[in-house]
Short mmCIF file of C-alpha atoms in Angstrom, two decimals:
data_model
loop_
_atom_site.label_atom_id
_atom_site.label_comp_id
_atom_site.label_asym_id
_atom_site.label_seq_id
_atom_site.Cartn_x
_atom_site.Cartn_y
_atom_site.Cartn_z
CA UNK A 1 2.98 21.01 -22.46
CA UNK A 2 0.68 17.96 -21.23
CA UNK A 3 -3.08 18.83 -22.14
CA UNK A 4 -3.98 17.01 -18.95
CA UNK A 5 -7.37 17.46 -19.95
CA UNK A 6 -7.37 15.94 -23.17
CA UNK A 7 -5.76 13.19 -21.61
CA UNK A 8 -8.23 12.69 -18.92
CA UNK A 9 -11.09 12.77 -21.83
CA UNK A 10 -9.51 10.14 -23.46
CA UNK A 11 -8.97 8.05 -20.73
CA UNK A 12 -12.40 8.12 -19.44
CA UNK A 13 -13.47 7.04 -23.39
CA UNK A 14 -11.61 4.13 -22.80
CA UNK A 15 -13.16 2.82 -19.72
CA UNK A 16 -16.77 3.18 -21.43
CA UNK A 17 -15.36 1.55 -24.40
CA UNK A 18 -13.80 -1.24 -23.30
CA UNK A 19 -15.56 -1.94 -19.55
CA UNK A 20 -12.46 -0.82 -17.64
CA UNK A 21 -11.69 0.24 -14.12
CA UNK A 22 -8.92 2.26 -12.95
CA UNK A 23 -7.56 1.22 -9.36
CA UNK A 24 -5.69 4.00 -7.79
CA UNK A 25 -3.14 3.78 -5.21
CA UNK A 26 -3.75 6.96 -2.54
CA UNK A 27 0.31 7.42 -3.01
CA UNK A 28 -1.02 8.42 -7.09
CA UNK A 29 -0.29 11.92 -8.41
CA UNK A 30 -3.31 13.94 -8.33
CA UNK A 31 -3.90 13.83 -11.52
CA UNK A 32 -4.15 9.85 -11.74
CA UNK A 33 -6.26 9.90 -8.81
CA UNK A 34 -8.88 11.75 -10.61
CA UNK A 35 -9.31 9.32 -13.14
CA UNK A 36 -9.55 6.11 -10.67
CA UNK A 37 -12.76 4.67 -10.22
CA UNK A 38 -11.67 3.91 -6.73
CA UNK A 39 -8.95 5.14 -4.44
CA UNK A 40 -7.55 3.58 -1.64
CA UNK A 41 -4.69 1.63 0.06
CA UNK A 42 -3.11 -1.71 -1.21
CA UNK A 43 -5.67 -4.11 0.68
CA UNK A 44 -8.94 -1.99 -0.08
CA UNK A 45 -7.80 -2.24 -4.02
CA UNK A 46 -7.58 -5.70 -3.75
CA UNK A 47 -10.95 -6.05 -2.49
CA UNK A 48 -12.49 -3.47 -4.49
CA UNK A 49 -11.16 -5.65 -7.71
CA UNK A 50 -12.29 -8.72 -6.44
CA UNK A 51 -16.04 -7.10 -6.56
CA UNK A 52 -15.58 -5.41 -9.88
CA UNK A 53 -18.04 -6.31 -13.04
CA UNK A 54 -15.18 -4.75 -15.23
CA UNK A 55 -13.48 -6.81 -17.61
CA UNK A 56 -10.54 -4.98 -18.07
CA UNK A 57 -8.33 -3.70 -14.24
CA UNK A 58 -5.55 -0.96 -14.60
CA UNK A 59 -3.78 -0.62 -11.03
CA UNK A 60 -2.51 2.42 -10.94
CA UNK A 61 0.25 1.13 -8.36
CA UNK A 62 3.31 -0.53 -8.05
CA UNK A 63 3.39 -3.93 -9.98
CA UNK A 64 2.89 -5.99 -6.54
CA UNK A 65 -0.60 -4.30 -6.37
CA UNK A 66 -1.19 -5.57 -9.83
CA UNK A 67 -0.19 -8.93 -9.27
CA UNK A 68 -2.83 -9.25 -6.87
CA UNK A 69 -4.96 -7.88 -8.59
CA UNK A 70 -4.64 -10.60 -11.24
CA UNK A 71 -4.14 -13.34 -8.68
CA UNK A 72 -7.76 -12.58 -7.28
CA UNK A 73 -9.12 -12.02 -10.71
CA UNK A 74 -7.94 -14.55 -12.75
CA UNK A 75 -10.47 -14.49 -15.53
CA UNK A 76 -10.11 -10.71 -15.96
CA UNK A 77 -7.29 -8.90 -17.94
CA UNK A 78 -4.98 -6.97 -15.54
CA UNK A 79 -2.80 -4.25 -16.53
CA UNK A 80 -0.30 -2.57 -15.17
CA UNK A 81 1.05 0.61 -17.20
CA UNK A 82 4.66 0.41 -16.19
CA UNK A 83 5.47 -3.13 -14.93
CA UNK A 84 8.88 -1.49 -13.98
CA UNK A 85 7.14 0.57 -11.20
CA UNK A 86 8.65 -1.95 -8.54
CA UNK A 87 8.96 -2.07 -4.67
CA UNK A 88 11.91 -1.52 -2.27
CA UNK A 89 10.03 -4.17 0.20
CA UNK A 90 8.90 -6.33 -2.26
CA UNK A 91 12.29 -6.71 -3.74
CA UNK A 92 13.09 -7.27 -0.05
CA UNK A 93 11.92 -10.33 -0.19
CA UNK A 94 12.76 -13.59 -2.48
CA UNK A 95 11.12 -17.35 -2.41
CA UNK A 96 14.60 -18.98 -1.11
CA UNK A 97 15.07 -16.78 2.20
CA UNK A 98 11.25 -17.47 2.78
CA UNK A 99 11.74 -21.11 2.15
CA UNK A 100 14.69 -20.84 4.80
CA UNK A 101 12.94 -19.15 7.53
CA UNK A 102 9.70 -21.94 7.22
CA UNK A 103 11.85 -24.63 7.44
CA UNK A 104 13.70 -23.22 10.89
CA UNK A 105 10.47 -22.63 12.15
CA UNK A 106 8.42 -25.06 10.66
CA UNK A 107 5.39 -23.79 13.08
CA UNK A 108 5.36 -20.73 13.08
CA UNK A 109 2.69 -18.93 10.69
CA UNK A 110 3.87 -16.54 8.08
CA UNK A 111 1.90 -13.38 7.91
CA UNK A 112 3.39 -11.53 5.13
CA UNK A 113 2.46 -7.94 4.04
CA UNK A 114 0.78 -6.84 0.82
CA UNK A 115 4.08 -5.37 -0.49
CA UNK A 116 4.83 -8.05 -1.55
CA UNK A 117 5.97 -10.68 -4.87
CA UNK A 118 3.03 -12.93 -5.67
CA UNK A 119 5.67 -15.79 -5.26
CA UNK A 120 6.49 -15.34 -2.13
CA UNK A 121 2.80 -14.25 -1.01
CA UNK A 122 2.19 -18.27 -2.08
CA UNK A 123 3.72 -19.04 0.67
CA UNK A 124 1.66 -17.35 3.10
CA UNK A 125 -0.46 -18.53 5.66
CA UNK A 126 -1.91 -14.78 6.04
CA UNK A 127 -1.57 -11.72 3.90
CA UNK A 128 -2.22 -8.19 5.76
CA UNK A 129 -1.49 -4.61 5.78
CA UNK A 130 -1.07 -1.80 7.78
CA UNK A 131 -4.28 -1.68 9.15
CA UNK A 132 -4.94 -5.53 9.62
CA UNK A 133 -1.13 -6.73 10.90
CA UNK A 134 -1.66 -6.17 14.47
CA UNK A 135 -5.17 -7.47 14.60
CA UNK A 136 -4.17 -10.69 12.44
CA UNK A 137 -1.01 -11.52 14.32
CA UNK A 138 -2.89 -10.85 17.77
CA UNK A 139 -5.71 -13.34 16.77
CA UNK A 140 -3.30 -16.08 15.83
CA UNK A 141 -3.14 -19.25 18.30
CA UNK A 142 0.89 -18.82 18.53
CA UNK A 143 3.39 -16.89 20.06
CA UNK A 144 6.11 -16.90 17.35
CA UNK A 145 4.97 -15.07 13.74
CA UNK A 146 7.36 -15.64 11.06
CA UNK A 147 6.39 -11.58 9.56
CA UNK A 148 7.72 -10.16 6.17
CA UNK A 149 9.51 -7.98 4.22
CA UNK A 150 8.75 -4.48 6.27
CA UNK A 151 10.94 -4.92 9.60
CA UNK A 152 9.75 -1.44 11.18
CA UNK A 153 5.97 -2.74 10.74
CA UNK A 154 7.82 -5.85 12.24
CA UNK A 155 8.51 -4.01 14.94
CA UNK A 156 5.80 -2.11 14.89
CA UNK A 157 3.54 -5.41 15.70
CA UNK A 158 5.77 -7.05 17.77
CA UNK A 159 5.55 -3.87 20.38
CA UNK A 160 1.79 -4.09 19.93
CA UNK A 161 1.12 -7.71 20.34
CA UNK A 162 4.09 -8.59 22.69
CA UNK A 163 4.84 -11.93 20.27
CA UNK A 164 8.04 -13.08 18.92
CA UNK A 165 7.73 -11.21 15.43
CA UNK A 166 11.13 -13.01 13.47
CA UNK A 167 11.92 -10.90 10.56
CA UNK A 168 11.67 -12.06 7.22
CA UNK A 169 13.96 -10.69 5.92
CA UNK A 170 15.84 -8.99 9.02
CA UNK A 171 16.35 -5.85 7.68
CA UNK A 172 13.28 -4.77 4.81
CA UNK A 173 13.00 -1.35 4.24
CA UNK A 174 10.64 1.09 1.98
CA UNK A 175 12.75 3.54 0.51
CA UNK A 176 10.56 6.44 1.76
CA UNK A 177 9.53 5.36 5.36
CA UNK A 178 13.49 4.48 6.08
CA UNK A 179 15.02 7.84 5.71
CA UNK A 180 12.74 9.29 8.36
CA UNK A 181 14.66 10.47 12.03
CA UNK A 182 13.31 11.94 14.64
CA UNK A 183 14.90 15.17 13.72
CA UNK A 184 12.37 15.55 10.78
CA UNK A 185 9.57 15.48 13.22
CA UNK A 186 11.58 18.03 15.88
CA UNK A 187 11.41 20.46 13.18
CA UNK A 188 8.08 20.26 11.54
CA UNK A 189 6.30 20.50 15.10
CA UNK A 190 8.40 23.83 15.40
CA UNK A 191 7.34 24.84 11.80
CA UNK A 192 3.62 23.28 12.25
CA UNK A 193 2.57 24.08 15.91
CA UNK A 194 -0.71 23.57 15.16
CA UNK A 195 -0.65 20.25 13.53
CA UNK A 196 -0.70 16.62 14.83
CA UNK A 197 1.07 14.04 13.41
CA UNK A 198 -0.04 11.19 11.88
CA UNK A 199 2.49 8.39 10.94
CA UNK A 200 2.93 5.33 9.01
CA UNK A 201 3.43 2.10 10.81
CA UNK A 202 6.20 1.40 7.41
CA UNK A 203 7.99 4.03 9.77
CA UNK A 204 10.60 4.14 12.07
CA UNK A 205 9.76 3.34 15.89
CA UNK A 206 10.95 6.57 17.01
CA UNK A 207 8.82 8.04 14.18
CA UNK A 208 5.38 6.09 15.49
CA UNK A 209 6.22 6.70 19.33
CA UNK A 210 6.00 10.59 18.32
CA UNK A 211 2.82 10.82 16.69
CA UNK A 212 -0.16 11.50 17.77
CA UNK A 213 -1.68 8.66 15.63
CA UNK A 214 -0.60 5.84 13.73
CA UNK A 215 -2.18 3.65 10.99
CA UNK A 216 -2.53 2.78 7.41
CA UNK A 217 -3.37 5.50 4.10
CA UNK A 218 -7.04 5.08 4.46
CA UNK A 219 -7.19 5.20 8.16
CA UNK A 220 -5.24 8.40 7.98
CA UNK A 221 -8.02 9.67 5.82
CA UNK A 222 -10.85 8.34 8.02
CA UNK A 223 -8.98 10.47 11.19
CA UNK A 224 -8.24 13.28 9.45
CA UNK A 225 -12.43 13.47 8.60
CA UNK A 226 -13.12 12.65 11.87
CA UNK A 227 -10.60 14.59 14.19
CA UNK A 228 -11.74 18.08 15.21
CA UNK A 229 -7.98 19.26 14.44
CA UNK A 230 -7.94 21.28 11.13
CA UNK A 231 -4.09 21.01 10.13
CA UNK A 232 -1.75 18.00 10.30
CA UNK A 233 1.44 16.53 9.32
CA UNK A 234 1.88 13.49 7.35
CA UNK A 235 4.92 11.38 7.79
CA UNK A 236 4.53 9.06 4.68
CA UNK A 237 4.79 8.91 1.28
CA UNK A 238 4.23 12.55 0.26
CA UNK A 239 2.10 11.64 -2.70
CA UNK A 240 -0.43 10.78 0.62
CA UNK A 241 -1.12 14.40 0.55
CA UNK A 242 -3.15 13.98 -3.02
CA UNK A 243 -5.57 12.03 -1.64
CA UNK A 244 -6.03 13.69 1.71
CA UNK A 245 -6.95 16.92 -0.21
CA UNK A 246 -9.22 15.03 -2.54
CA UNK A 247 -11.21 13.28 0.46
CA UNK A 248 -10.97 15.90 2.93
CA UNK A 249 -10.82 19.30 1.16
CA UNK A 250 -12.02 21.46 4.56
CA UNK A 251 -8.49 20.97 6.31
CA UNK A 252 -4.69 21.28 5.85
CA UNK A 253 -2.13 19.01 5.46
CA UNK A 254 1.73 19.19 5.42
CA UNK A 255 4.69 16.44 4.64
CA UNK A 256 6.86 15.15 7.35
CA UNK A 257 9.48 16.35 4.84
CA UNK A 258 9.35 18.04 1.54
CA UNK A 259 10.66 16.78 -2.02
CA UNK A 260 11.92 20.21 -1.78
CA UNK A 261 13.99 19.01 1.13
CA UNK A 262 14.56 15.65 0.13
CA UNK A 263 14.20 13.76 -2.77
CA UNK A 264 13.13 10.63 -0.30
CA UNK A 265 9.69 12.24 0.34
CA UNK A 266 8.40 10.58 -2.70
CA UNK A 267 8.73 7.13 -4.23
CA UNK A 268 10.38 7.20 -7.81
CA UNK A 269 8.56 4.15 -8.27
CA UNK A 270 5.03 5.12 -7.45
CA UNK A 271 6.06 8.32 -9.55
CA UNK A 272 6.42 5.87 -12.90
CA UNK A 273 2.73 5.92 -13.15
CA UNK A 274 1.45 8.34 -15.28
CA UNK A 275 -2.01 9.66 -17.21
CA UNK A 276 0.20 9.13 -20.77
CA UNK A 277 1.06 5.71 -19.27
CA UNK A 278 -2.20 4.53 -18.41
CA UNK A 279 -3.49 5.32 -21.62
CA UNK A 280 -1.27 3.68 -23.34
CA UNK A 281 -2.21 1.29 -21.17
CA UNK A 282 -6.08 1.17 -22.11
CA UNK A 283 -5.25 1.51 -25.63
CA UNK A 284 -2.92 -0.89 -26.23
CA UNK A 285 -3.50 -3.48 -23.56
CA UNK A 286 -0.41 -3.39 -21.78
CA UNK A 287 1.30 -4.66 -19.62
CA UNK A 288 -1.07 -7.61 -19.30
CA UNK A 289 -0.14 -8.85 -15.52
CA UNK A 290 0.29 -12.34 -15.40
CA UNK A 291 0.98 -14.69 -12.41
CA UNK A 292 0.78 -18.62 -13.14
CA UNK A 293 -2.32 -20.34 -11.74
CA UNK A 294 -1.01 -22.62 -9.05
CA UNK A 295 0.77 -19.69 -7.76
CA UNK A 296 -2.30 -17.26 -7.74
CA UNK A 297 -4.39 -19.79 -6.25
CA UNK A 298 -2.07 -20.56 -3.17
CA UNK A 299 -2.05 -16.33 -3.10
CA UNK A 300 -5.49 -16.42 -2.98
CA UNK A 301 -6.39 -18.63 -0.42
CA UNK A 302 -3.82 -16.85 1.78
CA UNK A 303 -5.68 -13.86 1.39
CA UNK A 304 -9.18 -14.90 1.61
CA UNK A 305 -7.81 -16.70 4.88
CA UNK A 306 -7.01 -13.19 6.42
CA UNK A 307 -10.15 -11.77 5.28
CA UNK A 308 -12.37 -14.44 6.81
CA UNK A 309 -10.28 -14.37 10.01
CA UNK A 310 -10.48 -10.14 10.05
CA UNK A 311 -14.74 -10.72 9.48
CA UNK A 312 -14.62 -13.18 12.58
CA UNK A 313 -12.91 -10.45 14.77
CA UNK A 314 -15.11 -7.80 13.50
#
């Protein structure tokens, strides 16, 4: 039996010891979470790291996270405890196709989202995420995006920006967010008659047009604060639900679907990450993340391009 903690002890030694920061993804098990010096989604993380004094970054995430990590923090040791912890979207999307699409529409501007490779994220003119796609894509001086690897947030924009989104690759897909139908949400209004729905735009159109609201992890959390409802259902990754009940303790939340139900209510990659994994991980120094320079410099200025555009529109 895991002496969680012991484990938790341990880990926290570490970070004094050796000036570390854990960066925890709000999909984490609860346990994970509680040791992260920050939680949040993939483009808060990013920021948060780029502002760190720590020498030493474990992302708690799937290795794309840590790749940026290490891309914006290139004189800092980033680790990620199981490099294997991959993406469905990321994987989605390889440095050929992307090279494909540019060069059939040579002006189009490729906004690419967070989940994905570092490689192909050096190819980027902008680099957003859930919360930031429509606003970037809106602000841009052209009517054709070039918009990659997630096509349901493809879609997703397109519908809110009414621009010619072309999908790069046409069919990207998270794992989780794909196996969603409208039938899920039939029946947990009839089991949850009380609850509003709140949905990821990674979902299915016919998913987002039945919620009540729609928008990235930590915008979820900021409604959920805000709203004067008390219960709600959340139609994303289930692990979501950890850091809803962490941040807003007062109210109730349910999955969209149960593991229980369905094994596609949680990510078996985000589930590789583990306390015994990312202490290993402080201990040992492993897996140190690395992403060549030239490459993490052209991912760089891609995303401090977004960022400077999103402070001009804010």
């Amino acid at each position: 039996m895991t002496d969680y903690a012991e484990l938790i002890n341990r880990i926290k030694e570490l970070k004094r010891e050796k000036n570390a920061i854990i960066l925890g993804h709000n999909y984490m098990d609860y346990a994970v979470q509680l040791v992260s010096d920050f939680t949040g989604d993939s483009y808060d993380l990013a920021v948060k790291a780029m502002k760190t004094n720590a020498d030493i970054i474990v992302f708690a995430g799937v290795y794309f996270m840590a790749e940026q990590a290490a891309a914006l923090n290139q004189d800092k040791l980033v680790l990620s405890p199981d490099p294997k912890a991959g993406c469905t979207l990321s994987d989605a999307l390889d440095v050929e196709t992307l090279k494909k699409f540019k060069e059939e529409y040579p002006n189009a501007p490729v906004v690419l989202y967070i989940n994905t490779s570092i490689y192909a994220k050096a190819l980027a003119d902008y680099i957003v995420t859930s919360s930031t796609a429509v606003k970037i894509v809106k602000a841009l001086d052209s009517d054709i995006v070039l918009f990659g690897p997630d096509a349901n947030l493809a879609n997703y924009v397109e519908k809110k920006t009414g621009k010619k989104i072309i999908k790069v690759p046409p069919n990207g897909r998270c794992l989780v967010h794909a196996s969603y139908v409208k039938q899920f949400v039939e029946m947990a209004r009839k089991k949850y008659p009380n609850a509003v729905l709140m949905a990821h735009p990674e979902s299915p159109l016919e998913i987002l047009e039945a919620a009540d609201f729609v928008g990235s992890t930590n915008q979820m959390i900021k409604f959920a604060k805000e709203s004067k409802y008390k219960e709600f259902i959340v139609a994303t990754e289930i692990g979501m639900l950890n850091a809803l009940k962490l941040q807003v303790p007062d109210k109730v939340f349910y999955p969209l679907i149960s593991t229980e139900s369905c094994a596609c209510a949680r990510c078996p990659y985000m589930a590789m990450i583990t306390l015994d994994k990312i202490k290993n991980s402080l201990e040992n120094e492993v897996t140190k993340v690395i992403v060549p320079k030239d490459v993490a410099e052209k991912a760089k200025e891609a995303f401090e391009r977004t960022m400077k555009l999103l402070d001009k529109l804010s």
